[in-house]
CSV table of C-alpha atoms in Angstrom, one decimal:
chain,number,residue,atom,x,y,z
A,1,UNK,CA,143.4,72.0,33.0
A,2,UNK,CA,146.5,69.3,34.3
A,3,UNK,CA,150.1,71.2,34.7
A,4,UNK,CA,151.7,68.4,36.7
A,5,UNK,CA,152.4,66.1,33.8
A,6,UNK,CA,155.9,64.8,33.3
A,7,UNK,CA,156.4,66.4,29.7
A,8,UNK,CA,154.7,70.1,31.6
A,9,UNK,CA,157.4,70.1,34.2
A,10,UNK,CA,160.3,69.0,31.9
A,11,UNK,CA,159.5,71.7,29.7
A,12,UNK,CA,159.3,74.3,32.7
A,13,UNK,CA,162.7,73.1,33.8
A,14,UNK,CA,164.2,73.5,30.8
A,15,UNK,CA,162.8,77.4,31.2
A,16,UNK,CA,164.1,77.8,34.8
A,17,UNK,CA,167.4,76.4,34.0
A,18,UNK,CA,168.0,78.7,30.6
A,19,UNK,CA,165.8,81.1,29.5
A,20,UNK,CA,164.7,82.4,33.0
A,21,UNK,CA,168.4,83.4,33.9
A,22,UNK,CA,169.2,85.2,30.9
A,23,UNK,CA,165.9,86.9,30.0
A,24,UNK,CA,165.7,88.9,32.6
A,25,UNK,CA,168.9,90.7,31.8
A,26,UNK,CA,167.8,91.4,28.5
A,27,UNK,CA,164.8,93.2,29.8
A,28,UNK,CA,167.2,95.4,31.3
A,29,UNK,CA,167.9,96.6,27.5
A,30,UNK,CA,164.3,97.5,27.4
A,31,UNK,CA,163.5,98.9,30.6
A,32,UNK,CA,167.0,101.4,29.6
A,33,UNK,CA,165.7,102.1,25.8
A,34,UNK,CA,162.2,103.7,27.5
A,35,UNK,CA,164.7,105.8,29.6
A,36,UNK,CA,167.0,107.1,26.9
A,37,UNK,CA,163.4,108.0,25.5
A,38,UNK,CA,162.2,109.9,28.5
A,39,UNK,CA,165.3,112.0,28.2
A,40,UNK,CA,164.2,112.4,24.7
A,41,UNK,CA,160.6,113.9,25.7
A,42,UNK,CA,162.6,116.1,28.7
A,43,UNK,CA,164.3,117.6,25.3
A,44,UNK,CA,161.7,118.2,23.3
A,45,UNK,CA,160.6,120.4,26.5
A,46,UNK,CA,163.3,121.9,26.7
A,47,UNK,CA,164.8,120.3,29.8
A,48,UNK,CA,168.3,118.9,28.9
A,49,UNK,CA,169.2,116.4,31.5
A,50,UNK,CA,171.8,114.1,31.7
A,51,UNK,CA,171.4,110.3,30.1
A,52,UNK,CA,172.8,108.5,33.0
A,53,UNK,CA,170.4,110.7,35.4
A,54,UNK,CA,167.4,110.3,33.2
A,55,UNK,CA,168.1,106.5,33.0
A,56,UNK,CA,168.2,106.2,36.8
A,57,UNK,CA,165.1,108.4,37.2
A,58,UNK,CA,163.1,106.5,35.3
A,59,UNK,CA,164.3,103.0,36.4
A,60,UNK,CA,163.9,104.0,39.7
A,61,UNK,CA,160.2,104.8,39.0
A,62,UNK,CA,158.6,102.2,36.6
A,63,UNK,CA,158.7,99.3,39.7
A,64,UNK,CA,155.5,101.3,41.0
A,65,UNK,CA,154.0,100.5,38.1
A,66,UNK,CA,152.9,97.2,39.9
A,67,UNK,CA,151.1,99.2,42.2
A,68,UNK,CA,147.0,99.0,41.7
A,69,UNK,CA,146.4,101.9,39.8
A,70,UNK,CA,149.0,101.7,36.9
A,71,UNK,CA,150.0,105.8,37.6
A,72,UNK,CA,152.2,105.5,40.7
A,73,UNK,CA,155.3,105.1,38.3
A,74,UNK,CA,154.1,108.6,36.8
A,75,UNK,CA,153.6,110.1,39.9
A,76,UNK,CA,157.0,108.9,41.4
A,77,UNK,CA,158.9,110.3,38.1
A,78,UNK,CA,157.2,113.6,38.7
A,79,UNK,CA,158.1,113.8,42.3
A,80,UNK,CA,162.2,113.0,41.1
A,81,UNK,CA,162.1,115.0,39.0
A,82,UNK,CA,160.7,117.9,40.7
A,83,UNK,CA,162.8,117.1,43.8
A,84,UNK,CA,165.9,117.5,41.2
A,85,UNK,CA,164.8,121.2,40.1
A,86,UNK,CA,162.7,120.5,36.6
A,87,UNK,CA,159.6,122.3,36.5
A,88,UNK,CA,156.6,120.2,37.4
A,89,UNK,CA,154.7,121.3,33.5
A,90,UNK,CA,157.0,120.2,31.2
A,91,UNK,CA,157.4,117.2,33.1
A,92,UNK,CA,154.0,115.9,33.2
A,93,UNK,CA,153.4,117.0,29.5
A,94,UNK,CA,156.4,114.0,29.4
A,95,UNK,CA,153.8,112.1,30.5
A,96,UNK,CA,151.0,112.4,27.8
A,97,UNK,CA,153.7,112.2,25.2
A,98,UNK,CA,154.7,108.7,26.3
A,99,UNK,CA,151.6,107.5,27.0
A,100,UNK,CA,150.9,108.3,23.3
A,101,UNK,CA,154.1,107.5,21.9
A,102,UNK,CA,153.8,103.8,23.4
A,103,UNK,CA,150.5,103.2,22.5
A,104,UNK,CA,151.0,104.2,18.9
A,105,UNK,CA,154.1,102.4,18.4
A,106,UNK,CA,152.2,99.2,20.4
A,107,UNK,CA,149.4,99.3,17.9
A,108,UNK,CA,151.7,99.6,14.4
A,109,UNK,CA,153.6,96.4,15.7
A,110,UNK,CA,150.0,94.7,16.3
A,111,UNK,CA,149.6,95.1,12.9
A,112,UNK,CA,151.3,92.1,12.3
A,113,UNK,CA,147.9,90.2,13.8
A,114,UNK,CA,145.7,91.5,11.9
A,115,UNK,CA,146.0,88.7,9.3
A,116,UNK,CA,144.5,86.4,12.2
A,117,UNK,CA,140.8,87.9,11.4
A,118,UNK,CA,141.3,88.9,8.0
A,119,UNK,CA,143.6,86.2,5.9
A,120,UNK,CA,143.9,87.8,2.3
A,121,UNK,CA,145.8,91.0,4.1
A,122,UNK,CA,148.8,88.8,5.1
A,123,UNK,CA,151.4,89.4,2.5
A,124,UNK,CA,150.5,93.1,2.3
A,125,UNK,CA,151.0,93.7,6.3
A,126,UNK,CA,154.6,94.8,6.4
A,127,UNK,CA,154.4,96.9,3.1
A,128,UNK,CA,151.6,98.8,4.9
A,129,UNK,CA,153.6,99.1,8.4
A,130,UNK,CA,156.7,100.2,6.1
A,131,UNK,CA,154.5,103.4,4.7
A,132,UNK,CA,152.8,104.2,7.5
A,133,UNK,CA,155.9,104.2,9.5
A,134,UNK,CA,157.6,106.4,6.3
A,135,UNK,CA,154.9,108.6,6.5
A,136,UNK,CA,154.4,109.2,10.0
A,137,UNK,CA,158.5,109.8,10.7
A,138,UNK,CA,158.4,112.3,7.8
A,139,UNK,CA,155.6,114.4,9.5
A,140,UNK,CA,157.3,114.2,12.7
A,141,UNK,CA,160.5,115.2,11.4
A,142,UNK,CA,159.1,118.1,9.2
A,143,UNK,CA,157.9,119.6,12.9
A,144,UNK,CA,159.1,120.8,16.0
A,145,UNK,CA,158.5,117.3,17.3
A,146,UNK,CA,161.8,115.3,16.3
A,147,UNK,CA,162.4,114.6,19.6
A,148,UNK,CA,159.3,113.0,20.2
A,149,UNK,CA,160.4,110.6,16.8
A,150,UNK,CA,163.7,109.9,18.7
A,151,UNK,CA,161.6,108.5,21.7
A,152,UNK,CA,158.6,106.3,19.7
A,153,UNK,CA,161.8,104.6,18.2
A,154,UNK,CA,163.4,104.1,21.3
A,155,UNK,CA,159.7,102.9,22.4
A,156,UNK,CA,160.3,100.7,19.8
A,157,UNK,CA,163.1,99.0,20.6
A,158,UNK,CA,161.8,98.4,24.0
A,159,UNK,CA,158.5,97.1,22.8
A,160,UNK,CA,161.3,94.6,20.3
A,161,UNK,CA,163.0,93.3,23.5
A,162,UNK,CA,159.8,92.2,24.7
A,163,UNK,CA,158.6,90.7,21.5
A,164,UNK,CA,161.9,88.8,21.2
A,165,UNK,CA,161.7,87.8,24.7
A,166,UNK,CA,158.1,86.2,24.8
A,167,UNK,CA,159.1,84.6,21.3
A,168,UNK,CA,162.0,83.1,23.1
A,169,UNK,CA,159.9,81.4,25.7
A,170,UNK,CA,157.7,80.6,23.0
A,171,UNK,CA,159.9,78.4,20.9
A,172,UNK,CA,161.3,77.0,24.3
A,173,UNK,CA,157.4,75.8,24.8
A,174,UNK,CA,156.8,74.8,20.8
A,175,UNK,CA,158.6,72.2,18.4
A,176,UNK,CA,156.3,73.3,15.7
A,177,UNK,CA,157.3,74.5,12.2
A,178,UNK,CA,156.3,78.4,12.0
A,179,UNK,CA,155.9,80.0,8.5
A,180,UNK,CA,157.0,83.7,8.2
A,181,UNK,CA,153.6,84.7,7.7
A,182,UNK,CA,152.9,83.1,11.4
A,183,UNK,CA,155.7,84.2,13.0
A,184,UNK,CA,154.4,87.9,11.9
A,185,UNK,CA,151.2,86.9,13.7
A,186,UNK,CA,152.9,86.5,16.5
A,187,UNK,CA,154.5,89.4,17.1
A,188,UNK,CA,151.3,91.2,16.4
A,189,UNK,CA,149.9,89.3,19.4
A,190,UNK,CA,152.5,89.9,21.6
A,191,UNK,CA,152.4,93.6,20.9
A,192,UNK,CA,148.8,93.7,21.2
A,193,UNK,CA,148.8,91.8,24.0
A,194,UNK,CA,151.7,94.6,25.7
A,195,UNK,CA,149.6,96.9,24.8
A,196,UNK,CA,146.0,96.1,26.1
A,197,UNK,CA,147.5,95.5,29.6
A,198,UNK,CA,149.1,99.2,29.1
A,199,UNK,CA,145.9,100.8,28.0
A,200,UNK,CA,143.3,99.1,30.8
A,201,UNK,CA,143.1,101.4,33.7
A,202,UNK,CA,144.0,99.7,37.4
A,203,UNK,CA,146.1,96.9,36.1
A,204,UNK,CA,149.2,96.7,37.7
A,205,UNK,CA,151.9,96.2,35.0
A,206,UNK,CA,149.2,94.6,33.1
A,207,UNK,CA,148.6,91.9,35.2
A,208,UNK,CA,145.9,89.7,34.2
A,209,UNK,CA,144.6,91.5,31.1
A,210,UNK,CA,148.2,90.8,28.8
A,211,UNK,CA,147.6,87.0,29.6
A,212,UNK,CA,144.5,86.6,28.9
A,213,UNK,CA,144.9,88.6,25.2
A,214,UNK,CA,147.8,86.0,24.9
A,215,UNK,CA,145.7,83.4,26.0
A,216,UNK,CA,143.3,83.8,23.5
A,217,UNK,CA,145.6,84.5,21.0
A,218,UNK,CA,148.2,81.9,21.3
A,219,UNK,CA,145.5,79.5,21.5
A,220,UNK,CA,145.9,78.3,18.0
A,221,UNK,CA,149.5,78.1,17.8
A,222,UNK,CA,150.0,75.7,20.9
A,223,UNK,CA,148.0,73.8,23.1
A,224,UNK,CA,146.4,75.4,26.3
A,225,UNK,CA,148.7,73.7,29.0
A,226,UNK,CA,151.9,74.8,27.2
A,227,UNK,CA,150.4,78.7,27.0
A,228,UNK,CA,149.7,78.6,30.6
A,229,UNK,CA,153.7,77.4,30.9
A,230,UNK,CA,154.7,80.5,28.6
A,231,UNK,CA,152.0,83.1,30.6
A,232,UNK,CA,154.0,81.9,33.8
A,233,UNK,CA,157.1,82.2,32.4
A,234,UNK,CA,156.7,85.5,30.8
A,235,UNK,CA,155.5,87.2,33.7
A,236,UNK,CA,157.9,86.0,36.0
A,237,UNK,CA,160.9,87.3,33.5
A,238,UNK,CA,159.1,90.8,33.1
A,239,UNK,CA,158.8,90.6,36.5
A,240,UNK,CA,162.7,90.1,37.5
A,241,UNK,CA,163.5,92.3,34.7
A,242,UNK,CA,161.7,95.1,36.3
A,243,UNK,CA,163.6,94.2,39.3
A,244,UNK,CA,166.8,94.5,37.7
A,245,UNK,CA,166.2,97.7,36.1
A,246,UNK,CA,165.5,99.0,39.3
A,247,UNK,CA,168.5,98.0,41.2
A,248,UNK,CA,170.4,98.9,38.0
A,249,UNK,CA,168.8,102.6,38.1
A,250,UNK,CA,169.8,102.9,41.6
A,251,UNK,CA,173.2,101.9,41.0
A,252,UNK,CA,173.4,104.3,38.1
A,253,UNK,CA,172.1,107.6,40.5
A,254,UNK,CA,175.2,106.3,42.9
A,255,UNK,CA,177.5,107.4,40.0
A,256,UNK,CA,178.8,110.8,40.5
A,257,UNK,CA,177.2,111.8,36.8
A,258,UNK,CA,173.7,111.0,38.3
A,259,UNK,CA,173.4,113.2,40.7
A,260,UNK,CA,172.0,115.9,39.0
A,261,UNK,CA,170.3,118.9,40.1
A,262,UNK,CA,169.0,121.7,37.9
A,263,UNK,CA,172.3,123.9,39.4
A,264,UNK,CA,174.5,121.7,37.3
A,265,UNK,CA,172.7,122.7,34.3
């Protein structure tokens, strides 16, 4: 495929001038949402920490997800928490809840792509998703896992930020008219791509896996050349966004409220 055509490079330049300067900053909000989710999971384990400290630890450790193995951000977070005096076992338990929660939230949002395979269910998917959300929320709220539910809502906020960023890039590259059903399908495709990049072991930051899913899922919405541009733009936006999350977290760690140790509780 040729990406040297004038129209493709003009589209790429338009993205660089407009979206690449804005979207990574928006992505920081998603990173902070994941940090808030981790704080909620710590509270579920009986550990109450200052929010600013939790955000700083989470953000500083997240950059390690780009190291091959896809586990080093969890190890780094464990080490930072234990250095502050937290017990290893409850912090380790948050890793399980985090993995389970993010996977379930992404799988739930991925249901919107189901109509790509079975078109008759298209109009009923939002109703099904709402029913599942209500039932699951009620089950968790009536048990000791209320903070897990709160964490999952924060994780959903992160995923929605990611989806909105990808939709912004999509509409910057496509002038085609999109129906509400197709918009839902796009949301589901982006969520499924993030999910598979998240669960496949060994893929640092989901590199390669996410792009492969999007290349297949978006082929019916735009030309392959435009899809490739979207993949490049999406990866750059999220990578730069993660770097910004790291620097914001370092700044937070330097604030007095972030100088938390167990003796402060």
